[in-house]
Short mmCIF file of N, CA and C in Angstrom, two decimals:
data_model
loop_
_atom_site.label_atom_id
_atom_site.label_comp_id
_atom_site.label_asym_id
_atom_site.label_seq_id
_atom_site.Cartn_x
_atom_site.Cartn_y
_atom_site.Cartn_z
N UNK A 1091 54.43 -73.97 -1.41
CA UNK A 1091 53.14 -73.95 -0.72
C UNK A 1091 52.72 -75.40 -0.43
N UNK A 1092 52.17 -75.59 0.73
CA UNK A 1092 51.71 -76.90 1.16
C UNK A 1092 50.59 -77.40 0.23
N UNK A 1093 50.54 -78.73 0.03
CA UNK A 1093 49.57 -79.37 -0.85
C UNK A 1093 48.13 -78.96 -0.52
N UNK A 1094 47.77 -79.04 0.76
CA UNK A 1094 46.39 -78.72 1.17
C UNK A 1094 46.05 -77.27 0.85
N UNK A 1095 46.95 -76.37 1.17
CA UNK A 1095 46.69 -74.95 0.94
C UNK A 1095 46.55 -74.65 -0.54
N UNK A 1096 47.41 -75.23 -1.35
CA UNK A 1096 47.33 -75.02 -2.80
C UNK A 1096 46.01 -75.55 -3.35
N UNK A 1097 45.62 -76.74 -2.90
CA UNK A 1097 44.36 -77.33 -3.31
C UNK A 1097 43.19 -76.43 -2.93
N UNK A 1098 43.19 -75.94 -1.72
CA UNK A 1098 42.11 -75.06 -1.24
C UNK A 1098 42.07 -73.74 -2.02
N UNK A 1099 43.22 -73.18 -2.31
CA UNK A 1099 43.25 -71.92 -3.07
C UNK A 1099 42.66 -72.10 -4.48
N UNK A 1100 42.95 -73.23 -5.09
CA UNK A 1100 42.44 -73.48 -6.43
C UNK A 1100 40.92 -73.67 -6.41
N UNK A 1101 40.42 -74.52 -5.51
CA UNK A 1101 38.98 -74.78 -5.51
C UNK A 1101 38.18 -73.61 -4.94
N UNK A 1102 38.84 -72.75 -4.18
CA UNK A 1102 38.15 -71.55 -3.69
C UNK A 1102 37.77 -70.64 -4.86
N UNK A 1103 38.62 -70.60 -5.86
CA UNK A 1103 38.34 -69.79 -7.05
C UNK A 1103 37.41 -70.48 -8.03
N UNK A 1104 37.47 -71.83 -8.09
CA UNK A 1104 36.63 -72.57 -9.02
C UNK A 1104 36.29 -73.93 -8.41
N UNK A 1105 35.15 -74.01 -7.75
CA UNK A 1105 34.78 -75.26 -7.08
C UNK A 1105 34.30 -76.32 -8.07
N UNK A 1106 34.11 -75.95 -9.31
CA UNK A 1106 33.66 -76.91 -10.32
C UNK A 1106 34.81 -77.57 -11.07
N UNK A 1107 36.03 -77.24 -10.71
CA UNK A 1107 37.18 -77.81 -11.41
C UNK A 1107 37.20 -79.33 -11.21
N UNK A 1108 37.48 -80.04 -12.27
CA UNK A 1108 37.49 -81.50 -12.26
C UNK A 1108 38.70 -82.00 -11.47
N UNK A 1109 38.52 -83.14 -10.78
CA UNK A 1109 39.62 -83.68 -9.97
C UNK A 1109 40.80 -84.12 -10.84
N UNK A 1110 40.52 -84.53 -12.07
CA UNK A 1110 41.62 -84.88 -12.99
C UNK A 1110 42.45 -83.65 -13.30
N UNK A 1111 41.76 -82.54 -13.58
CA UNK A 1111 42.47 -81.29 -13.89
C UNK A 1111 43.25 -80.80 -12.67
N UNK A 1112 42.66 -80.93 -11.49
CA UNK A 1112 43.36 -80.55 -10.26
C UNK A 1112 44.65 -81.36 -10.11
N UNK A 1113 44.56 -82.65 -10.37
CA UNK A 1113 45.73 -83.51 -10.25
C UNK A 1113 46.85 -83.09 -11.20
N UNK A 1114 46.47 -82.74 -12.43
CA UNK A 1114 47.47 -82.30 -13.42
C UNK A 1114 48.11 -80.99 -12.97
N UNK A 1115 47.29 -80.03 -12.55
CA UNK A 1115 47.80 -78.72 -12.12
C UNK A 1115 48.76 -78.88 -10.95
N UNK A 1116 48.42 -79.78 -10.04
CA UNK A 1116 49.21 -79.93 -8.82
C UNK A 1116 50.33 -80.96 -8.94
N UNK A 1117 50.34 -81.71 -10.03
CA UNK A 1117 51.40 -82.70 -10.25
C UNK A 1117 51.30 -83.90 -9.32
N UNK A 1118 50.07 -84.31 -9.02
CA UNK A 1118 49.84 -85.47 -8.15
C UNK A 1118 48.82 -86.39 -8.81
N UNK A 1119 48.51 -87.50 -8.16
CA UNK A 1119 47.51 -88.42 -8.71
C UNK A 1119 46.11 -87.91 -8.40
N UNK A 1120 45.16 -88.31 -9.24
CA UNK A 1120 43.77 -87.93 -9.00
C UNK A 1120 43.26 -88.53 -7.69
N UNK A 1121 43.72 -89.74 -7.37
CA UNK A 1121 43.30 -90.40 -6.13
C UNK A 1121 43.71 -89.58 -4.91
N UNK A 1122 44.91 -89.00 -4.94
CA UNK A 1122 45.37 -88.19 -3.80
C UNK A 1122 44.54 -86.92 -3.66
N UNK A 1123 44.11 -86.35 -4.79
CA UNK A 1123 43.25 -85.16 -4.75
C UNK A 1123 41.90 -85.54 -4.16
N UNK A 1124 41.31 -86.62 -4.63
CA UNK A 1124 40.00 -87.06 -4.14
C UNK A 1124 40.06 -87.35 -2.64
N UNK A 1125 41.11 -88.04 -2.22
CA UNK A 1125 41.26 -88.38 -0.79
C UNK A 1125 41.41 -87.13 0.06
N UNK A 1126 42.21 -86.18 -0.41
CA UNK A 1126 42.42 -84.94 0.37
C UNK A 1126 41.15 -84.11 0.44
N UNK A 1127 40.40 -84.02 -0.65
CA UNK A 1127 39.12 -83.30 -0.63
C UNK A 1127 38.16 -83.95 0.37
N UNK A 1128 38.12 -85.27 0.39
CA UNK A 1128 37.26 -85.99 1.33
C UNK A 1128 37.67 -85.68 2.77
N UNK A 1129 38.97 -85.71 3.04
CA UNK A 1129 39.48 -85.39 4.39
C UNK A 1129 39.11 -83.97 4.80
N UNK A 1130 39.29 -83.02 3.88
CA UNK A 1130 38.99 -81.62 4.16
C UNK A 1130 37.50 -81.41 4.43
N UNK A 1131 36.65 -82.15 3.73
CA UNK A 1131 35.20 -82.06 3.96
C UNK A 1131 34.84 -82.66 5.32
N UNK A 1132 35.41 -83.84 5.63
CA UNK A 1132 35.10 -84.52 6.89
C UNK A 1132 35.54 -83.72 8.11
N UNK A 1133 36.67 -83.05 8.03
CA UNK A 1133 37.17 -82.28 9.18
C UNK A 1133 36.54 -80.89 9.28
N UNK A 1134 35.72 -80.53 8.28
CA UNK A 1134 35.02 -79.26 8.33
C UNK A 1134 35.80 -78.08 7.80
N UNK A 1135 36.92 -78.32 7.13
CA UNK A 1135 37.66 -77.23 6.50
C UNK A 1135 36.94 -76.76 5.25
N UNK A 1136 36.49 -77.70 4.44
CA UNK A 1136 35.60 -77.38 3.33
C UNK A 1136 34.18 -77.50 3.87
N UNK A 1137 33.49 -76.37 3.92
CA UNK A 1137 32.16 -76.32 4.54
C UNK A 1137 31.03 -76.39 3.53
N UNK A 1138 31.32 -76.24 2.27
CA UNK A 1138 30.29 -76.29 1.25
C UNK A 1138 30.83 -75.78 -0.07
N UNK A 1139 30.03 -75.94 -1.10
CA UNK A 1139 30.38 -75.48 -2.44
C UNK A 1139 29.25 -74.57 -2.90
N UNK A 1140 29.58 -73.38 -3.38
CA UNK A 1140 28.57 -72.39 -3.70
C UNK A 1140 28.72 -71.87 -5.13
N UNK A 1141 27.60 -71.50 -5.69
CA UNK A 1141 27.59 -70.86 -6.99
C UNK A 1141 27.32 -69.37 -6.78
N UNK A 1142 28.14 -68.52 -7.37
CA UNK A 1142 27.94 -67.08 -7.25
C UNK A 1142 27.08 -66.63 -8.42
N UNK A 1143 25.99 -65.94 -8.11
CA UNK A 1143 25.05 -65.48 -9.13
C UNK A 1143 24.98 -63.96 -9.09
N UNK A 1144 25.06 -63.35 -10.24
CA UNK A 1144 24.88 -61.90 -10.34
C UNK A 1144 23.39 -61.66 -10.57
N UNK A 1145 22.66 -61.45 -9.50
CA UNK A 1145 21.20 -61.29 -9.56
C UNK A 1145 20.80 -60.04 -10.32
N UNK A 1146 21.71 -59.09 -10.48
CA UNK A 1146 21.41 -57.87 -11.24
C UNK A 1146 21.14 -58.18 -12.72
N UNK A 1147 21.61 -59.32 -13.19
CA UNK A 1147 21.39 -59.70 -14.58
C UNK A 1147 20.01 -60.32 -14.82
N UNK A 1148 19.26 -60.52 -13.76
CA UNK A 1148 17.93 -61.12 -13.86
C UNK A 1148 16.87 -60.12 -13.40
N UNK A 1149 15.64 -60.45 -13.64
CA UNK A 1149 14.56 -59.56 -13.23
C UNK A 1149 14.15 -59.79 -11.77
N UNK A 1150 14.79 -60.74 -11.11
CA UNK A 1150 14.50 -61.04 -9.71
C UNK A 1150 14.92 -59.86 -8.83
N UNK A 1151 14.00 -59.38 -8.03
CA UNK A 1151 14.32 -58.28 -7.12
C UNK A 1151 14.89 -58.84 -5.83
N UNK A 1152 16.04 -58.33 -5.42
CA UNK A 1152 16.69 -58.72 -4.18
C UNK A 1152 17.33 -57.50 -3.55
N UNK A 1153 17.27 -57.45 -2.25
CA UNK A 1153 17.91 -56.37 -1.50
C UNK A 1153 18.89 -57.02 -0.53
N UNK A 1154 20.13 -56.55 -0.54
CA UNK A 1154 21.13 -57.05 0.38
C UNK A 1154 21.44 -55.95 1.38
N UNK A 1155 21.49 -56.32 2.65
CA UNK A 1155 21.78 -55.35 3.70
C UNK A 1155 22.92 -55.84 4.58
N UNK A 1156 23.76 -54.89 4.99
CA UNK A 1156 24.79 -55.14 5.99
C UNK A 1156 24.28 -54.47 7.26
N UNK A 1157 24.16 -55.22 8.32
CA UNK A 1157 23.62 -54.68 9.56
C UNK A 1157 24.68 -54.82 10.65
N UNK A 1158 25.15 -53.68 11.14
CA UNK A 1158 26.07 -53.69 12.26
C UNK A 1158 25.23 -53.81 13.53
N UNK A 1159 25.66 -54.69 14.43
CA UNK A 1159 24.87 -54.97 15.63
C UNK A 1159 25.76 -54.83 16.86
N UNK A 1160 25.28 -54.04 17.83
CA UNK A 1160 25.93 -53.90 19.12
C UNK A 1160 25.16 -54.78 20.10
N UNK A 1161 25.88 -55.62 20.83
CA UNK A 1161 25.21 -56.53 21.75
C UNK A 1161 25.89 -56.51 23.12
N UNK A 1162 25.17 -57.02 24.11
CA UNK A 1162 25.74 -57.24 25.43
C UNK A 1162 26.11 -58.71 25.51
N UNK A 1163 27.41 -59.01 25.57
CA UNK A 1163 27.81 -60.43 25.59
C UNK A 1163 27.32 -61.11 26.87
N UNK A 1164 27.05 -62.40 26.77
CA UNK A 1164 26.57 -63.16 27.92
C UNK A 1164 27.75 -63.73 28.70
N UNK A 1165 27.63 -63.71 30.00
CA UNK A 1165 28.70 -64.19 30.87
C UNK A 1165 29.02 -65.66 30.57
N UNK A 1166 30.31 -65.93 30.38
CA UNK A 1166 30.76 -67.30 30.14
C UNK A 1166 30.54 -67.81 28.73
N UNK A 1167 29.82 -67.06 27.91
CA UNK A 1167 29.53 -67.52 26.55
C UNK A 1167 29.94 -66.51 25.50
N UNK A 1168 30.26 -65.31 25.92
CA UNK A 1168 30.68 -64.29 24.97
C UNK A 1168 29.62 -63.99 23.93
N UNK A 1169 30.03 -64.00 22.67
CA UNK A 1169 29.14 -63.65 21.57
C UNK A 1169 28.57 -64.86 20.84
N UNK A 1170 29.05 -66.04 21.15
CA UNK A 1170 28.68 -67.23 20.39
C UNK A 1170 27.18 -67.52 20.40
N UNK A 1171 26.56 -67.50 21.56
CA UNK A 1171 25.12 -67.80 21.63
C UNK A 1171 24.28 -66.75 20.91
N UNK A 1172 24.69 -65.50 21.02
CA UNK A 1172 23.96 -64.42 20.34
C UNK A 1172 24.08 -64.60 18.84
N UNK A 1173 25.29 -64.86 18.38
CA UNK A 1173 25.52 -65.08 16.95
C UNK A 1173 24.70 -66.26 16.45
N UNK A 1174 24.65 -67.31 17.23
CA UNK A 1174 23.87 -68.49 16.83
C UNK A 1174 22.37 -68.17 16.74
N UNK A 1175 21.84 -67.43 17.67
CA UNK A 1175 20.43 -67.04 17.61
C UNK A 1175 20.15 -66.25 16.33
N UNK A 1176 21.09 -65.40 15.94
CA UNK A 1176 20.90 -64.57 14.75
C UNK A 1176 21.05 -65.40 13.48
N UNK A 1177 22.08 -66.24 13.39
CA UNK A 1177 22.30 -66.96 12.13
C UNK A 1177 21.27 -68.05 11.87
N UNK A 1178 20.47 -68.40 12.85
CA UNK A 1178 19.41 -69.39 12.64
C UNK A 1178 18.22 -68.84 11.85
N UNK A 1179 18.11 -67.51 11.75
CA UNK A 1179 17.04 -66.94 10.93
C UNK A 1179 17.34 -67.25 9.47
N UNK A 1180 16.37 -67.76 8.71
CA UNK A 1180 16.64 -68.16 7.32
C UNK A 1180 17.05 -67.01 6.40
N UNK A 1181 16.64 -65.78 6.69
CA UNK A 1181 17.00 -64.67 5.82
C UNK A 1181 18.45 -64.20 6.01
N UNK A 1182 19.10 -64.65 7.08
CA UNK A 1182 20.48 -64.25 7.38
C UNK A 1182 21.44 -65.08 6.54
N UNK A 1183 22.27 -64.39 5.76
CA UNK A 1183 23.27 -65.05 4.92
C UNK A 1183 24.58 -65.28 5.67
N UNK A 1184 25.01 -64.30 6.46
CA UNK A 1184 26.30 -64.38 7.15
C UNK A 1184 26.24 -63.62 8.46
N UNK A 1185 27.06 -64.06 9.41
CA UNK A 1185 27.24 -63.34 10.67
C UNK A 1185 28.73 -63.39 11.00
N UNK A 1186 29.29 -62.22 11.30
CA UNK A 1186 30.71 -62.12 11.62
C UNK A 1186 30.88 -61.38 12.95
N UNK A 1187 31.80 -61.86 13.78
CA UNK A 1187 32.23 -61.12 14.95
C UNK A 1187 33.31 -60.17 14.48
N UNK A 1188 33.24 -58.92 14.92
CA UNK A 1188 34.23 -57.94 14.46
C UNK A 1188 34.67 -57.04 15.60
N UNK A 1189 35.78 -56.37 15.39
CA UNK A 1189 36.29 -55.41 16.34
C UNK A 1189 35.85 -54.02 15.89
N UNK A 1190 35.70 -53.12 16.83
CA UNK A 1190 35.32 -51.75 16.48
C UNK A 1190 34.09 -51.32 17.26
N UNK A 1191 33.37 -50.38 16.71
CA UNK A 1191 32.20 -49.80 17.38
C UNK A 1191 31.10 -50.83 17.56
N UNK A 1192 30.89 -51.69 16.58
CA UNK A 1192 29.86 -52.71 16.65
C UNK A 1192 30.50 -54.08 16.84
N UNK A 1193 29.72 -55.01 17.35
CA UNK A 1193 30.25 -56.34 17.68
C UNK A 1193 30.06 -57.36 16.57
N UNK A 1194 28.91 -57.32 15.92
CA UNK A 1194 28.58 -58.31 14.89
C UNK A 1194 28.21 -57.60 13.58
N UNK A 1195 28.52 -58.27 12.48
CA UNK A 1195 28.06 -57.82 11.16
C UNK A 1195 27.14 -58.92 10.65
N UNK A 1196 25.91 -58.54 10.36
CA UNK A 1196 24.92 -59.48 9.85
C UNK A 1196 24.63 -59.10 8.40
N UNK A 1197 24.72 -60.06 7.51
CA UNK A 1197 24.40 -59.82 6.10
C UNK A 1197 23.15 -60.64 5.79
N UNK A 1198 22.15 -59.96 5.23
CA UNK A 1198 20.94 -60.68 4.88
C UNK A 1198 20.37 -60.19 3.57
N UNK A 1199 19.53 -61.04 2.99
CA UNK A 1199 18.87 -60.70 1.74
C UNK A 1199 17.37 -60.77 1.93
N UNK A 1200 16.69 -59.87 1.27
CA UNK A 1200 15.24 -59.86 1.29
C UNK A 1200 14.72 -59.44 -0.07
N UNK A 1201 13.42 -59.52 -0.25
CA UNK A 1201 12.82 -59.12 -1.53
C UNK A 1201 12.70 -57.61 -1.65
N UNK A 1202 12.48 -56.94 -0.52
CA UNK A 1202 12.29 -55.48 -0.54
C UNK A 1202 12.98 -54.85 0.66
N UNK A 1203 13.16 -53.54 0.59
CA UNK A 1203 13.72 -52.81 1.73
C UNK A 1203 12.78 -52.94 2.93
N UNK A 1204 11.50 -52.93 2.67
CA UNK A 1204 10.51 -53.07 3.75
C UNK A 1204 10.68 -54.42 4.46
N UNK A 1205 10.91 -55.46 3.70
CA UNK A 1205 11.11 -56.79 4.30
C UNK A 1205 12.34 -56.80 5.20
N UNK A 1206 13.44 -56.21 4.72
CA UNK A 1206 14.67 -56.16 5.50
C UNK A 1206 14.47 -55.31 6.75
N UNK A 1207 13.85 -54.15 6.60
CA UNK A 1207 13.64 -53.29 7.77
C UNK A 1207 12.69 -53.95 8.77
N UNK A 1208 11.75 -54.74 8.29
CA UNK A 1208 10.88 -55.49 9.18
C UNK A 1208 11.65 -56.52 9.99
N UNK A 1209 12.60 -57.18 9.35
CA UNK A 1209 13.46 -58.14 10.05
C UNK A 1209 14.23 -57.44 11.16
N UNK A 1210 14.82 -56.29 10.83
CA UNK A 1210 15.61 -55.56 11.82
C UNK A 1210 14.74 -55.12 12.99
N UNK A 1211 13.58 -54.56 12.70
CA UNK A 1211 12.70 -54.02 13.74
C UNK A 1211 12.03 -55.12 14.57
N UNK A 1212 11.55 -56.17 13.92
CA UNK A 1212 10.74 -57.16 14.62
C UNK A 1212 11.52 -58.35 15.17
N UNK A 1213 12.63 -58.70 14.53
CA UNK A 1213 13.37 -59.88 14.98
C UNK A 1213 14.71 -59.52 15.62
N UNK A 1214 15.54 -58.80 14.88
CA UNK A 1214 16.89 -58.53 15.36
C UNK A 1214 16.90 -57.58 16.56
N UNK A 1215 16.28 -56.44 16.43
CA UNK A 1215 16.27 -55.46 17.53
C UNK A 1215 15.49 -55.96 18.73
N UNK A 1216 14.61 -56.91 18.53
CA UNK A 1216 13.79 -57.45 19.62
C UNK A 1216 14.58 -58.41 20.52
N UNK A 1217 15.74 -58.85 20.08
CA UNK A 1217 16.54 -59.74 20.92
C UNK A 1217 17.03 -58.97 22.14
N UNK A 1218 16.92 -59.58 23.31
CA UNK A 1218 17.22 -58.88 24.56
C UNK A 1218 18.68 -58.43 24.68
N UNK A 1219 19.60 -59.08 24.00
CA UNK A 1219 21.01 -58.72 24.10
C UNK A 1219 21.44 -57.66 23.08
N UNK A 1220 20.57 -57.34 22.11
CA UNK A 1220 20.91 -56.34 21.09
C UNK A 1220 20.64 -54.94 21.65
N UNK A 1221 21.69 -54.09 21.63
CA UNK A 1221 21.53 -52.74 22.17
C UNK A 1221 21.46 -51.68 21.08
N UNK A 1222 21.96 -51.97 19.88
CA UNK A 1222 21.91 -50.99 18.79
C UNK A 1222 22.17 -51.69 17.46
N UNK A 1223 21.63 -51.10 16.39
CA UNK A 1223 21.89 -51.60 15.04
C UNK A 1223 22.12 -50.42 14.10
N UNK A 1224 22.83 -50.67 13.02
CA UNK A 1224 23.00 -49.71 11.94
C UNK A 1224 22.89 -50.49 10.64
N UNK A 1225 21.90 -50.15 9.82
CA UNK A 1225 21.63 -50.90 8.60
C UNK A 1225 22.14 -50.15 7.39
N UNK A 1226 22.84 -50.86 6.52
CA UNK A 1226 23.37 -50.30 5.27
C UNK A 1226 22.88 -51.17 4.13
N UNK A 1227 22.29 -50.56 3.11
CA UNK A 1227 21.79 -51.31 1.96
C UNK A 1227 22.82 -51.28 0.84
N UNK A 1228 23.04 -52.43 0.22
CA UNK A 1228 23.97 -52.54 -0.90
C UNK A 1228 23.26 -52.00 -2.14
N UNK A 1229 23.85 -51.02 -2.78
CA UNK A 1229 23.26 -50.45 -3.99
C UNK A 1229 23.75 -51.17 -5.25
N UNK A 1230 25.02 -51.56 -5.24
CA UNK A 1230 25.58 -52.24 -6.41
C UNK A 1230 26.81 -53.03 -5.96
N UNK A 1231 26.93 -54.25 -6.46
CA UNK A 1231 28.10 -55.06 -6.16
C UNK A 1231 29.07 -54.96 -7.34
N UNK A 1232 30.30 -54.59 -7.04
CA UNK A 1232 31.33 -54.51 -8.06
C UNK A 1232 32.21 -55.76 -8.06
N UNK A 1233 32.50 -56.26 -6.87
CA UNK A 1233 33.32 -57.45 -6.73
C UNK A 1233 32.81 -58.21 -5.51
N UNK A 1234 32.66 -59.52 -5.64
CA UNK A 1234 32.13 -60.33 -4.55
C UNK A 1234 32.92 -61.63 -4.49
N UNK A 1235 33.46 -61.96 -3.33
CA UNK A 1235 34.25 -63.18 -3.14
C UNK A 1235 35.35 -63.31 -4.19
N UNK A 1236 36.00 -62.20 -4.51
CA UNK A 1236 37.11 -62.22 -5.45
C UNK A 1236 36.71 -62.19 -6.91
N UNK A 1237 35.41 -62.18 -7.20
CA UNK A 1237 34.94 -62.19 -8.58
C UNK A 1237 34.39 -60.82 -8.95
N UNK A 1238 34.87 -60.27 -10.05
CA UNK A 1238 34.40 -58.97 -10.52
C UNK A 1238 33.04 -59.17 -11.19
N UNK A 1239 32.04 -58.45 -10.69
CA UNK A 1239 30.68 -58.57 -11.22
C UNK A 1239 30.34 -57.45 -12.19
N UNK A 1240 30.86 -56.27 -11.95
CA UNK A 1240 30.54 -55.11 -12.79
C UNK A 1240 31.62 -54.94 -13.84
N UNK A 1241 31.51 -55.71 -14.89
CA UNK A 1241 32.50 -55.66 -15.98
C UNK A 1241 32.32 -54.37 -16.78
N UNK A 1242 33.44 -53.76 -17.14
CA UNK A 1242 33.37 -52.57 -17.98
C UNK A 1242 33.00 -52.98 -19.39
N UNK A 1243 32.09 -52.21 -19.95
CA UNK A 1243 31.72 -52.49 -21.34
C UNK A 1243 32.74 -51.83 -22.25
N UNK A 1244 33.19 -52.58 -23.23
CA UNK A 1244 34.15 -52.07 -24.20
C UNK A 1244 33.45 -51.11 -25.15
N UNK A 1245 34.10 -50.02 -25.47
CA UNK A 1245 33.55 -49.07 -26.42
C UNK A 1245 33.81 -49.62 -27.83
N UNK A 1246 32.74 -50.00 -28.52
CA UNK A 1246 32.91 -50.63 -29.82
C UNK A 1246 32.78 -49.64 -30.98
N UNK A 1247 32.70 -48.35 -30.63
CA UNK A 1247 32.57 -47.37 -31.70
C UNK A 1247 33.90 -47.22 -32.46
N UNK A 1248 33.80 -47.00 -33.73
CA UNK A 1248 34.98 -46.83 -34.56
C UNK A 1248 35.55 -45.44 -34.35
N UNK A 1249 36.88 -45.37 -34.21
CA UNK A 1249 37.53 -44.09 -34.03
C UNK A 1249 37.74 -43.46 -35.40
N UNK A 1250 37.25 -42.25 -35.56
CA UNK A 1250 37.40 -41.53 -36.83
C UNK A 1250 38.21 -40.28 -36.57
N UNK A 1251 39.28 -40.12 -37.33
CA UNK A 1251 40.11 -38.92 -37.18
C UNK A 1251 40.05 -38.09 -38.46
N UNK A 1252 40.12 -36.77 -38.30
CA UNK A 1252 40.02 -35.91 -39.49
C UNK A 1252 41.24 -35.98 -40.37
#
């Protein structure tokens, strides 16, 4: 595997890994790891570093919605301008172009279902290029970005046989 790809695969799973540890794992110098990370950041391959939080473990109320959006693409610009208008809203977490019945997938978080539905009705559906939406609310996350969130609890009861 190429050096860059291996480096990216490792930090994708753990962005907090120390550069010294990365160098040992990859069998290179720490300086080469630091330089490559800097290059990847400058060229826009590494776009940011994120912490994954299981909000279900806290008392903070959050609602996550997946919204499929059908749009009329603009001549000469396709879906890019529409996607940009949507992703500029602060409540929008992600926007993806997709193939199938709908054109875009919008993922957003809000405090309540009412807040999310208000966004869809007042902001998203109000865009002149949006022709249809389908909103799906996330009830429980089991795995997110490769990380298992819903760990099975071990049965700690003692087995008694007659």
